[in-house]
PDB file of C-alpha atoms in Angstrom:
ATOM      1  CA  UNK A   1     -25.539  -5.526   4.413  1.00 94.00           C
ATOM      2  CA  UNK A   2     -22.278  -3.620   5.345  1.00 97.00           C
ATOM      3  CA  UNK A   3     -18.936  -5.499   4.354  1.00 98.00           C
ATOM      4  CA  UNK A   4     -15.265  -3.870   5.115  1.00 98.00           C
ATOM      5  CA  UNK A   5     -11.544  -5.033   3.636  1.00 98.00           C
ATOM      6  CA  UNK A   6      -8.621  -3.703   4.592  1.00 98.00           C
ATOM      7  CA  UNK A   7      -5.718  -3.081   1.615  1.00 98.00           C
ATOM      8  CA  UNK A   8      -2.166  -2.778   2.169  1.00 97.00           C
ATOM      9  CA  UNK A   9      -0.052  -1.266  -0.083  1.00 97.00           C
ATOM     10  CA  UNK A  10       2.358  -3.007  -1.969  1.00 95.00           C
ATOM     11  CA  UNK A  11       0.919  -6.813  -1.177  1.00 95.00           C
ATOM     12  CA  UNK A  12       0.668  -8.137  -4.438  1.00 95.00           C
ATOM     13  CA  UNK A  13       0.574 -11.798  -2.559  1.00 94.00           C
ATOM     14  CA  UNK A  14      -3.065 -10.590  -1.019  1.00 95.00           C
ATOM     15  CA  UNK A  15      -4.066  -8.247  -4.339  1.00 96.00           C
ATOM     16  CA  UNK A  16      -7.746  -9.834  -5.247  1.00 96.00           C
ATOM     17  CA  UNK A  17      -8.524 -11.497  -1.878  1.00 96.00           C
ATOM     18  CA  UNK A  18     -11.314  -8.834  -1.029  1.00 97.00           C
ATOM     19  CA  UNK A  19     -12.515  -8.861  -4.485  1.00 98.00           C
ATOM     20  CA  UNK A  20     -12.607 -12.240  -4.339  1.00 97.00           C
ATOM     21  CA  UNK A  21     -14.604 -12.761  -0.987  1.00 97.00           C
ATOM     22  CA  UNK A  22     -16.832 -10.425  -2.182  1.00 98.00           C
ATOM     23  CA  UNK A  23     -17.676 -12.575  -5.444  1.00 97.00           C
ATOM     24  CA  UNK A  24     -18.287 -15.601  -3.099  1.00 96.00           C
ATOM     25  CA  UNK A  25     -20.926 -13.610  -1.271  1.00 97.00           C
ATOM     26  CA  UNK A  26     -22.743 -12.488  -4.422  1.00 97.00           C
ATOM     27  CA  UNK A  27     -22.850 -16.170  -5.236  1.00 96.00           C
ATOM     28  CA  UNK A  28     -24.303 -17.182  -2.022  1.00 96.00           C
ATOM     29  CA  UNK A  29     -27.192 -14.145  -2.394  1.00 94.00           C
ATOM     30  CA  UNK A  30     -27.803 -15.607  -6.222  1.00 94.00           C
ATOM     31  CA  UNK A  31     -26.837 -12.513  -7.555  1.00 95.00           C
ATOM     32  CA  UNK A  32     -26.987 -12.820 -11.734  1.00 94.00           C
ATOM     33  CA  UNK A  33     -23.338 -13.946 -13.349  1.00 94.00           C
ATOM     34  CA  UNK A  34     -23.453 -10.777 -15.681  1.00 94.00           C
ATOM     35  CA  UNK A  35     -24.265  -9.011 -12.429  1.00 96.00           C
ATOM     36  CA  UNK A  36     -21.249 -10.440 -10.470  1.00 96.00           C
ATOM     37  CA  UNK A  37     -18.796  -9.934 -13.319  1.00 96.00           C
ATOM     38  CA  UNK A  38     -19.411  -5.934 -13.602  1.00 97.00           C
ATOM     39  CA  UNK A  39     -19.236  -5.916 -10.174  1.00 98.00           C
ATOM     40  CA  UNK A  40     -16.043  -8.261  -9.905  1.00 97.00           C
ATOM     41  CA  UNK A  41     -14.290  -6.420 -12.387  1.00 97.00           C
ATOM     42  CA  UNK A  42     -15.453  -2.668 -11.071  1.00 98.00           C
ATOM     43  CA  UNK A  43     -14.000  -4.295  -7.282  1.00 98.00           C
ATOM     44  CA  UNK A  44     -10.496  -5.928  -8.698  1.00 98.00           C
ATOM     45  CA  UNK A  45      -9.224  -3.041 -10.890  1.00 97.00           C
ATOM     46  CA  UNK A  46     -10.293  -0.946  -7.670  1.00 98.00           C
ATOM     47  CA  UNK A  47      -8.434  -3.150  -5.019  1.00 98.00           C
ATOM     48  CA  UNK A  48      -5.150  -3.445  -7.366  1.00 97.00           C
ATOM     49  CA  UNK A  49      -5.082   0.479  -7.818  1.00 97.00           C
ATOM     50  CA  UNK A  50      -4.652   0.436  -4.034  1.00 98.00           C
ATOM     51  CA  UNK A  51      -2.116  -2.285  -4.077  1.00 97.00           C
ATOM     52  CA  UNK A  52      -0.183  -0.746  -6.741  1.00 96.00           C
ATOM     53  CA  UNK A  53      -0.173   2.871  -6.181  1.00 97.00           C
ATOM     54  CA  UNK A  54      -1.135   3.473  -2.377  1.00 97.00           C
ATOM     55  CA  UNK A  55      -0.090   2.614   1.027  1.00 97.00           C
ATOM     56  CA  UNK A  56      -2.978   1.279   2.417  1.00 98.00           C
ATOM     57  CA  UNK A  57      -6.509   1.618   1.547  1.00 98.00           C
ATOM     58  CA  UNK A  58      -9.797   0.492   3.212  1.00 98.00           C
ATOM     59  CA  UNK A  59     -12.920  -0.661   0.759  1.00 98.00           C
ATOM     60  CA  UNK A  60     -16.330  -0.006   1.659  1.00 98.00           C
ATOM     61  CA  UNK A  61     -19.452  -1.738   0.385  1.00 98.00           C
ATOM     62  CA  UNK A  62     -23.389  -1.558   0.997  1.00 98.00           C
ATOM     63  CA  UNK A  63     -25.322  -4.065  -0.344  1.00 96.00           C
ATOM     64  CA  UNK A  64     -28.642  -3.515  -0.908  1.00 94.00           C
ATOM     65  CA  UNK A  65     -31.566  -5.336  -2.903  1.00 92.00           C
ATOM     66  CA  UNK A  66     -30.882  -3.060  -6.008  1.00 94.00           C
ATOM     67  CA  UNK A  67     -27.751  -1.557  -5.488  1.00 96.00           C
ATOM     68  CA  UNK A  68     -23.913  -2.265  -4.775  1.00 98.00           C
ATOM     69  CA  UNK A  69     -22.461   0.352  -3.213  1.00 98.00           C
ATOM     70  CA  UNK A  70     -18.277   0.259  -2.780  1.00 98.00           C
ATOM     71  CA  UNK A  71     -16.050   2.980  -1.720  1.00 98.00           C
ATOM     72  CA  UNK A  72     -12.659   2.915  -1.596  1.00 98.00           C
ATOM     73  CA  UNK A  73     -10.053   5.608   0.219  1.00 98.00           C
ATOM     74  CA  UNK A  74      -6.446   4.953   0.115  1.00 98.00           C
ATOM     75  CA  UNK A  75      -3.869   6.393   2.122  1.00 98.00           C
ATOM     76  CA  UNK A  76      -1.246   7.283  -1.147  1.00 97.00           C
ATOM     77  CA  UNK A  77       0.274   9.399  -3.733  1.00 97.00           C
ATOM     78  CA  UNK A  78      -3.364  10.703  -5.034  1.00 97.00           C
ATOM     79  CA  UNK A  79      -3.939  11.557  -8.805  1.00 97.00           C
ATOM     80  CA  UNK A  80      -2.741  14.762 -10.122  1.00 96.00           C
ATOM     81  CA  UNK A  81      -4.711  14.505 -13.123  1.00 97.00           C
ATOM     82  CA  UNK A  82      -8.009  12.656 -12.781  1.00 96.00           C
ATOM     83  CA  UNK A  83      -8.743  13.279 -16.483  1.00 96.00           C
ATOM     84  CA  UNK A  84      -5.290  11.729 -17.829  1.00 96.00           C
ATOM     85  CA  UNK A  85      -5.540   8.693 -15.875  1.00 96.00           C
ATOM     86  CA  UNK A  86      -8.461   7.589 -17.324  1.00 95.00           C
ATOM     87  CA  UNK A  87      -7.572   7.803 -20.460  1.00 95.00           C
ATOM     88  CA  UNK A  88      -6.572   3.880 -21.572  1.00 95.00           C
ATOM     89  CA  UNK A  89      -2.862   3.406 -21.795  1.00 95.00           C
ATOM     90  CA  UNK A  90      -1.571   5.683 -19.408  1.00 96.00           C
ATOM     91  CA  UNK A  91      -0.161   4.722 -16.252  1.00 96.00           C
ATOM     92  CA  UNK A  92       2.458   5.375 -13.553  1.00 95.00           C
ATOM     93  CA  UNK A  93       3.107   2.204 -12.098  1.00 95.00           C
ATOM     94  CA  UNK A  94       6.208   1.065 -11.687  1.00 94.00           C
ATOM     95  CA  UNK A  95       8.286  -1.121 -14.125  1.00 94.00           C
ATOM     96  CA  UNK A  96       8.274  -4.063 -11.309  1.00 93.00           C
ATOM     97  CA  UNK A  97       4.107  -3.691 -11.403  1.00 94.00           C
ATOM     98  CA  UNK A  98       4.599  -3.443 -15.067  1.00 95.00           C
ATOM     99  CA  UNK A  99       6.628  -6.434 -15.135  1.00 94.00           C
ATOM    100  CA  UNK A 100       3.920  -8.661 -13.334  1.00 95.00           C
ATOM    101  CA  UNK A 101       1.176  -7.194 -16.310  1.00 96.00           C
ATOM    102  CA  UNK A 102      -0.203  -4.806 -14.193  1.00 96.00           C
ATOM    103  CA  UNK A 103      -0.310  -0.904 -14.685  1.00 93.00           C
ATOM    104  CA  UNK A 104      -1.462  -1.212 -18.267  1.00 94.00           C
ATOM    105  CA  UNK A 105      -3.076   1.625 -18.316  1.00 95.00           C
ATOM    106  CA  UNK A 106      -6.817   0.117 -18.511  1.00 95.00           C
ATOM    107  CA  UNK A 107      -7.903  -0.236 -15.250  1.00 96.00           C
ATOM    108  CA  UNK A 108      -9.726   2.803 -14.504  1.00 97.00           C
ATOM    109  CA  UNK A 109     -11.573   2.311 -17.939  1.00 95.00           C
ATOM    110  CA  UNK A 110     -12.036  -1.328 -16.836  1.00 96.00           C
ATOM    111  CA  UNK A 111     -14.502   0.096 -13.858  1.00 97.00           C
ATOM    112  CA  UNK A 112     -16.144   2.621 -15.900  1.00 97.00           C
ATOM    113  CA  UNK A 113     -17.445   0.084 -18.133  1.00 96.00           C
ATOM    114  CA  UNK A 114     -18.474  -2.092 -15.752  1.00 97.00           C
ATOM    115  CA  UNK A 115     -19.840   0.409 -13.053  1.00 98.00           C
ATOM    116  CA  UNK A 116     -23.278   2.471 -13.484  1.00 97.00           C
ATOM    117  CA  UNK A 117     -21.793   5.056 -11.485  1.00 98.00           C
ATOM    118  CA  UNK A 118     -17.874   5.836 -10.980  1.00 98.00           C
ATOM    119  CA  UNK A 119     -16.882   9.032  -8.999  1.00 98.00           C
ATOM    120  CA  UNK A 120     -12.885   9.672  -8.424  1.00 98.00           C
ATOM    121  CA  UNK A 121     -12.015  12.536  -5.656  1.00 98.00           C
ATOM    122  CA  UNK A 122      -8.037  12.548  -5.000  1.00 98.00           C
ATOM    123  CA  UNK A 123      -6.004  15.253  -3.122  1.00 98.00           C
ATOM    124  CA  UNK A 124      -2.317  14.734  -4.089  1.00 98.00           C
ATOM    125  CA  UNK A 125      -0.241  13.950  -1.104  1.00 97.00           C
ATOM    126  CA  UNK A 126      -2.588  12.547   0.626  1.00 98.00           C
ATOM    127  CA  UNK A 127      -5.391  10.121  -1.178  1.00 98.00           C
ATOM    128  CA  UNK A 128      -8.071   8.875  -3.248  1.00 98.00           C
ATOM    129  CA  UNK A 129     -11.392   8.156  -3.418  1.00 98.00           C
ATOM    130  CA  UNK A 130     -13.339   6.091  -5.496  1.00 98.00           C
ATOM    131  CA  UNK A 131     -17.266   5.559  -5.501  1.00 98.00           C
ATOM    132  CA  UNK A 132     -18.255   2.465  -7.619  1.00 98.00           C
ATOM    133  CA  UNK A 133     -22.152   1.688  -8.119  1.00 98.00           C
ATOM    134  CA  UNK A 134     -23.364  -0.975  -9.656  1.00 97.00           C
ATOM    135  CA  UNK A 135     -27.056  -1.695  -9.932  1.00 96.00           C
ATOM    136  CA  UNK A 136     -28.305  -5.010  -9.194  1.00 93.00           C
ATOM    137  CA  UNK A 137     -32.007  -4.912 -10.926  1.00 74.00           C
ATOM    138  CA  UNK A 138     -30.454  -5.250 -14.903  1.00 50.00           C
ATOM    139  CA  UNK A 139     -31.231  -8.955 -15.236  1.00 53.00           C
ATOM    140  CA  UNK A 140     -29.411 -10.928 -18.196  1.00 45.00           C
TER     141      UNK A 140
ATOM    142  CA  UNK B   1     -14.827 -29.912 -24.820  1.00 95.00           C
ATOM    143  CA  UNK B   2     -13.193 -30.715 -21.278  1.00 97.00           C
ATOM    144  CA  UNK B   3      -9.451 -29.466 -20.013  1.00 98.00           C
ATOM    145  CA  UNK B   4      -8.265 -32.773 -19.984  1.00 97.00           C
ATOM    146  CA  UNK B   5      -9.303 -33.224 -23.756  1.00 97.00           C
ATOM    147  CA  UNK B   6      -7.162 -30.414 -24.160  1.00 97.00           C
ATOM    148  CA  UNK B   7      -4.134 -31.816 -22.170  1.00 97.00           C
ATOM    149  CA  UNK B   8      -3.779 -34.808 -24.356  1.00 97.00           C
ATOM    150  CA  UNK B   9      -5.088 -33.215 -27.623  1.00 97.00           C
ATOM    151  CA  UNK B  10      -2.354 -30.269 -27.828  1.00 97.00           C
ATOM    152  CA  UNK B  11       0.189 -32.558 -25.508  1.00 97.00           C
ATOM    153  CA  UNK B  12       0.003 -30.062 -22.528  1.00 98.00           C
ATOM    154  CA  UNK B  13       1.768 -30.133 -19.157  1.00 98.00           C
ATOM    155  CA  UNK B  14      -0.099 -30.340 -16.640  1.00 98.00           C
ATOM    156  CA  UNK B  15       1.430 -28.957 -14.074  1.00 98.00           C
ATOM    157  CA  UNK B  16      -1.396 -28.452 -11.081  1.00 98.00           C
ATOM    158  CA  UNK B  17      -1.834 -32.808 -12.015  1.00 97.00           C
ATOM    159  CA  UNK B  18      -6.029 -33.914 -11.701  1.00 96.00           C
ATOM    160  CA  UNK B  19      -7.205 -30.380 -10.589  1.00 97.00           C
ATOM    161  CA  UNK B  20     -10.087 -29.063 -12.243  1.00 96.00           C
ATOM    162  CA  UNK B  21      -9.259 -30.967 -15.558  1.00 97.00           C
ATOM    163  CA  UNK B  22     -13.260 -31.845 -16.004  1.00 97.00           C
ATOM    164  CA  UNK B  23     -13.810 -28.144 -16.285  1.00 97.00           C
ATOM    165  CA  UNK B  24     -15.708 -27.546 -19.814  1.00 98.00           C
ATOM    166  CA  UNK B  25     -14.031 -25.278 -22.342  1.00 97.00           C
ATOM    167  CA  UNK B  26     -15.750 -22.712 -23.866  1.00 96.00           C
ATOM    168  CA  UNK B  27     -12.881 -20.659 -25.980  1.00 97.00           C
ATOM    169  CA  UNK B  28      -9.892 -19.030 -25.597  1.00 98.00           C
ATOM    170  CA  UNK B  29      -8.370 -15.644 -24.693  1.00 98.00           C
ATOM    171  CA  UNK B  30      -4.739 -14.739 -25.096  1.00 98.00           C
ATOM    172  CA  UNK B  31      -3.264 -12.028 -23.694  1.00 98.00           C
ATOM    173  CA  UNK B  32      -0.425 -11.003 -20.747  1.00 98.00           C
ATOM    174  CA  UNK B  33      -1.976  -7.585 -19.460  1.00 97.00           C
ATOM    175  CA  UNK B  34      -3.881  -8.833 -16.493  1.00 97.00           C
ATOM    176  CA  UNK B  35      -6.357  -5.956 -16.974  1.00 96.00           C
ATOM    177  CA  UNK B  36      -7.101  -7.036 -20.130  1.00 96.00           C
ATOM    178  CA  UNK B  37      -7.861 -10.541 -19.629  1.00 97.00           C
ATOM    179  CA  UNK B  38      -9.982  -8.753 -16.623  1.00 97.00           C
ATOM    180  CA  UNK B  39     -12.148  -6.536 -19.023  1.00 95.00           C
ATOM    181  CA  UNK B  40     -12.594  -8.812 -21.926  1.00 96.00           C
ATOM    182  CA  UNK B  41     -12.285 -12.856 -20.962  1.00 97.00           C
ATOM    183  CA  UNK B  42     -15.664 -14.491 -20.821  1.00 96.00           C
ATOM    184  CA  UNK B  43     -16.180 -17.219 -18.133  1.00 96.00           C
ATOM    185  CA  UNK B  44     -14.826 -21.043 -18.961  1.00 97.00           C
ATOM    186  CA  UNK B  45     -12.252 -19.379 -21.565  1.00 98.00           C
ATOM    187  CA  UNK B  46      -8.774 -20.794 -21.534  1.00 98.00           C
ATOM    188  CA  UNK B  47      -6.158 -18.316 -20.641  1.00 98.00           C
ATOM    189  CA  UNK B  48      -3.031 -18.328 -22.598  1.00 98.00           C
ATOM    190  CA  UNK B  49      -0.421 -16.104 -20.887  1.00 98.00           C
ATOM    191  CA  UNK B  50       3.322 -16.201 -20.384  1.00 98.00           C
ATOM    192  CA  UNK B  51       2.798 -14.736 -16.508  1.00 98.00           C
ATOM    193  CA  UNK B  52       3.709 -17.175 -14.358  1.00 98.00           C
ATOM    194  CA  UNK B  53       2.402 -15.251 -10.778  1.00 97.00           C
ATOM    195  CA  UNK B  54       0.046 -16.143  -8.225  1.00 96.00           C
ATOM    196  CA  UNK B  55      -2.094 -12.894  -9.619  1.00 97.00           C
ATOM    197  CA  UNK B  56      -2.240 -14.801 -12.490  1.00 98.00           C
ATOM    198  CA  UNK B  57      -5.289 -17.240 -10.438  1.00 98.00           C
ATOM    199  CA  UNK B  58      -7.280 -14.717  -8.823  1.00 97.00           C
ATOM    200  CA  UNK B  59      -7.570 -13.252 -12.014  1.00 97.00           C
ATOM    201  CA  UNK B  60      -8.366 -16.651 -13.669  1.00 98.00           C
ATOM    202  CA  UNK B  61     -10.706 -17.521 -10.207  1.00 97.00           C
ATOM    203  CA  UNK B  62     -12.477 -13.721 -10.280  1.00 97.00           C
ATOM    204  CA  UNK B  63     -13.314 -14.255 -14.265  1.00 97.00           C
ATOM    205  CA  UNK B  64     -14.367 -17.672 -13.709  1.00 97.00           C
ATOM    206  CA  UNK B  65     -12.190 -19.694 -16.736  1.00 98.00           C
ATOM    207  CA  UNK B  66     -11.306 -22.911 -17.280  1.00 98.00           C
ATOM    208  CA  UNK B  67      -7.825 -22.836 -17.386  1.00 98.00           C
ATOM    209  CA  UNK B  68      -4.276 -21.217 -17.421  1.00 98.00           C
ATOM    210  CA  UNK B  69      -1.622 -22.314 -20.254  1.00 98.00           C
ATOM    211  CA  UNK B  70       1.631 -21.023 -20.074  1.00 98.00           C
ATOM    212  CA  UNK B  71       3.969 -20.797 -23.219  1.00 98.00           C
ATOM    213  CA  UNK B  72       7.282 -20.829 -24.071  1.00 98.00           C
ATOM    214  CA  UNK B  73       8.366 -23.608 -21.504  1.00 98.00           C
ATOM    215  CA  UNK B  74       8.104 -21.482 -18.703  1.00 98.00           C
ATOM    216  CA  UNK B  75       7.154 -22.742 -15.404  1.00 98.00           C
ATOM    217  CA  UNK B  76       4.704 -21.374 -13.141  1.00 98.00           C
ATOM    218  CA  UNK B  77       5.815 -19.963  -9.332  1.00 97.00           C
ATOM    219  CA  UNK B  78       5.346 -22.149  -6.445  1.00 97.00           C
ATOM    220  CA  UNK B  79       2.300 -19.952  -4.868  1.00 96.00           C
ATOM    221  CA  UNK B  80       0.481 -19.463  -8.126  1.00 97.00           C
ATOM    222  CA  UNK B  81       0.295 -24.102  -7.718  1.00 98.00           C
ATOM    223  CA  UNK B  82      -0.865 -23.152  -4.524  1.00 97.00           C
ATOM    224  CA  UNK B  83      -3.563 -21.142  -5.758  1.00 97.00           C
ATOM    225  CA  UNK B  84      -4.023 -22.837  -8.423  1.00 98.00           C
ATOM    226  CA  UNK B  85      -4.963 -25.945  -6.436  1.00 97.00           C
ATOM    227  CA  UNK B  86      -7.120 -23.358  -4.107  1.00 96.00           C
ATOM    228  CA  UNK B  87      -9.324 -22.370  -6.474  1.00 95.00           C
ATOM    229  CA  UNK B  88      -9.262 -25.161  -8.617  1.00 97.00           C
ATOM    230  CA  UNK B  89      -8.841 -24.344 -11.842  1.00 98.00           C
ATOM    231  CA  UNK B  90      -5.786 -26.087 -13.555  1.00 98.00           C
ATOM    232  CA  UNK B  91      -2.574 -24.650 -14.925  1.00 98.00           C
ATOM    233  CA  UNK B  92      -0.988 -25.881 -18.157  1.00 98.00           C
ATOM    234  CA  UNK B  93       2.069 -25.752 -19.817  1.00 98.00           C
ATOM    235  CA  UNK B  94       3.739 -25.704 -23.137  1.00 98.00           C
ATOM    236  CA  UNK B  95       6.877 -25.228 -25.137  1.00 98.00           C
ATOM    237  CA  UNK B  96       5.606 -23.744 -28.042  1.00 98.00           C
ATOM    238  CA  UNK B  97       4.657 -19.558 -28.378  1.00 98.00           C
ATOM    239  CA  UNK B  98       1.167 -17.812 -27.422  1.00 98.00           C
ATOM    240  CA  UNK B  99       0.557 -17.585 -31.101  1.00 98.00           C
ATOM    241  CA  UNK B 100       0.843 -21.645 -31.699  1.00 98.00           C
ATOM    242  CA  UNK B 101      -0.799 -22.965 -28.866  1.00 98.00           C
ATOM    243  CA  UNK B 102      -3.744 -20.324 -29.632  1.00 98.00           C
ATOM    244  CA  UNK B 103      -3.993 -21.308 -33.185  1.00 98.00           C
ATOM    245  CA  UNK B 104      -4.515 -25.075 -32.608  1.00 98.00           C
ATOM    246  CA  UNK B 105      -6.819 -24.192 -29.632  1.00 97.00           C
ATOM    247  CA  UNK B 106      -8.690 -22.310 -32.117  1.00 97.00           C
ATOM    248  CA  UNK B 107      -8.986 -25.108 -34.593  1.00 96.00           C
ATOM    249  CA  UNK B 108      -9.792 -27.863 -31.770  1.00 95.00           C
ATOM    250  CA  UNK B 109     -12.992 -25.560 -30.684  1.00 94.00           C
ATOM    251  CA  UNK B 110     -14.346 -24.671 -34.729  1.00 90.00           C
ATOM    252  CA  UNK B 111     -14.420 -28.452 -34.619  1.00 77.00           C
TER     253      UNK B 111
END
């Protein structure tokens, strides 16, 4: 199954919606709770990234028996340093994002440990990409 | 232990009225970094938060908890209510700090 959400940038009214939708479908398929909270988690951090930093974005996901597959490109700033903004704590959101307790500085860290598989391509001036995978077999 | 336990136990406000206050209560997480309460809330905890944004509920929806408290006397916006009342899952409020209303909320559930 093929599902597609559209971000704009800067929409904190709308951040979560796709995340959200997406939870309700895992619900409806009986997907595991541990399951849908990696996955939830993985999808929000993803979809507020976009809000926060980008000007649009579009998110991606397969769904297949074993396997959730999201990708997310944004139309934005891109990320100089990949390495650096992983690390917990750092962040260059803006003190109004700040403000609302977002741009903490965790959530990249947030989707690695939730994700099996978390791939980050950016090209400064332009965008970034994000491949989140999380496997669907791990029962609780 | 049910929200509306809560509500009359610690003398909370509750400011989204009858909505969701049969949700069960299964512990507490306190914390105003919505990426925190994201990576380490476990489903039915109470969130106590001094955000007062609609954010605030899809984080609270997303994470599946039982409710929102806010501290301090501060009042929630008008479209976190609305969302509140969308995803039904109540939002509290108090006049005393995070650290208080945590510590009694901590007692209630050793109980």
């Amino acid at each position: 199954m093929q599902f597609e959400y559209f971000i704009n940038g800067g929409d904190f009214s709308k951040a979560g919606q796709a995340s959200s939708q997406f939870k309700k479908v895992l619900q409806q398929l009986n997907v595991a709770p541990h399951t849908i909270k990696r996955i939830v988690v993985a999808l929000y951090e993803a979809e507020v990234n976009i809000v926060a930093h980008a000007f649009k974005g579009k998110i991606s996901i397969e769904l297949q028996p074993d396997l959730v597959s999201m990708l997310l490109t944004d139309e934005g700033p891109g990320i100089p340093d990949i390495e650096k903004a992983m690390e917990v704590g750092y962040s260059t959101a803006s003190p109004k994002v700040r403000e609302m307790g977002f741009g903490a500085g965790m959530g990249l860290s947030n989707i690695k440990n939730n994700a099996d598989l978390l791939e980050i391509t950016s090209i400064v001036g332009k965008g970034t990409t994000l491949k989140i995978s999380v496997n669907l077999s791990k029962q609780e | 232990m049910k929200v509306e336990d809560l509500i009359k136990t610690l003398s909370l406000t509750p400011f989204t009225g009858d909505i969701g206050t049969s949700r069960p209560v299964a512990g507490g997480y306190t914390g105003d970094l919505l990426s925190d309460v994201m990576g380490h809330s476990l489903a039915g905890q109470v969130w106590i938060t001094l955000q007062t944004h609609k954010n605030v509920m899809a984080v609270a929806s997303l994470r599946d908890l039982a409710a929102v408290i806010i501290v301090n006397g501060l009042k929630p916006n008008d479209d976190m209510l609305e969302q509140a009342a969308e995803e039904n899952i109540p939002v509290l409020g108090t006049y005393e700090s995070a650290f208080d209303v945590s510590g009694k909320l901590f007692k209630l559930l050793e109980k």
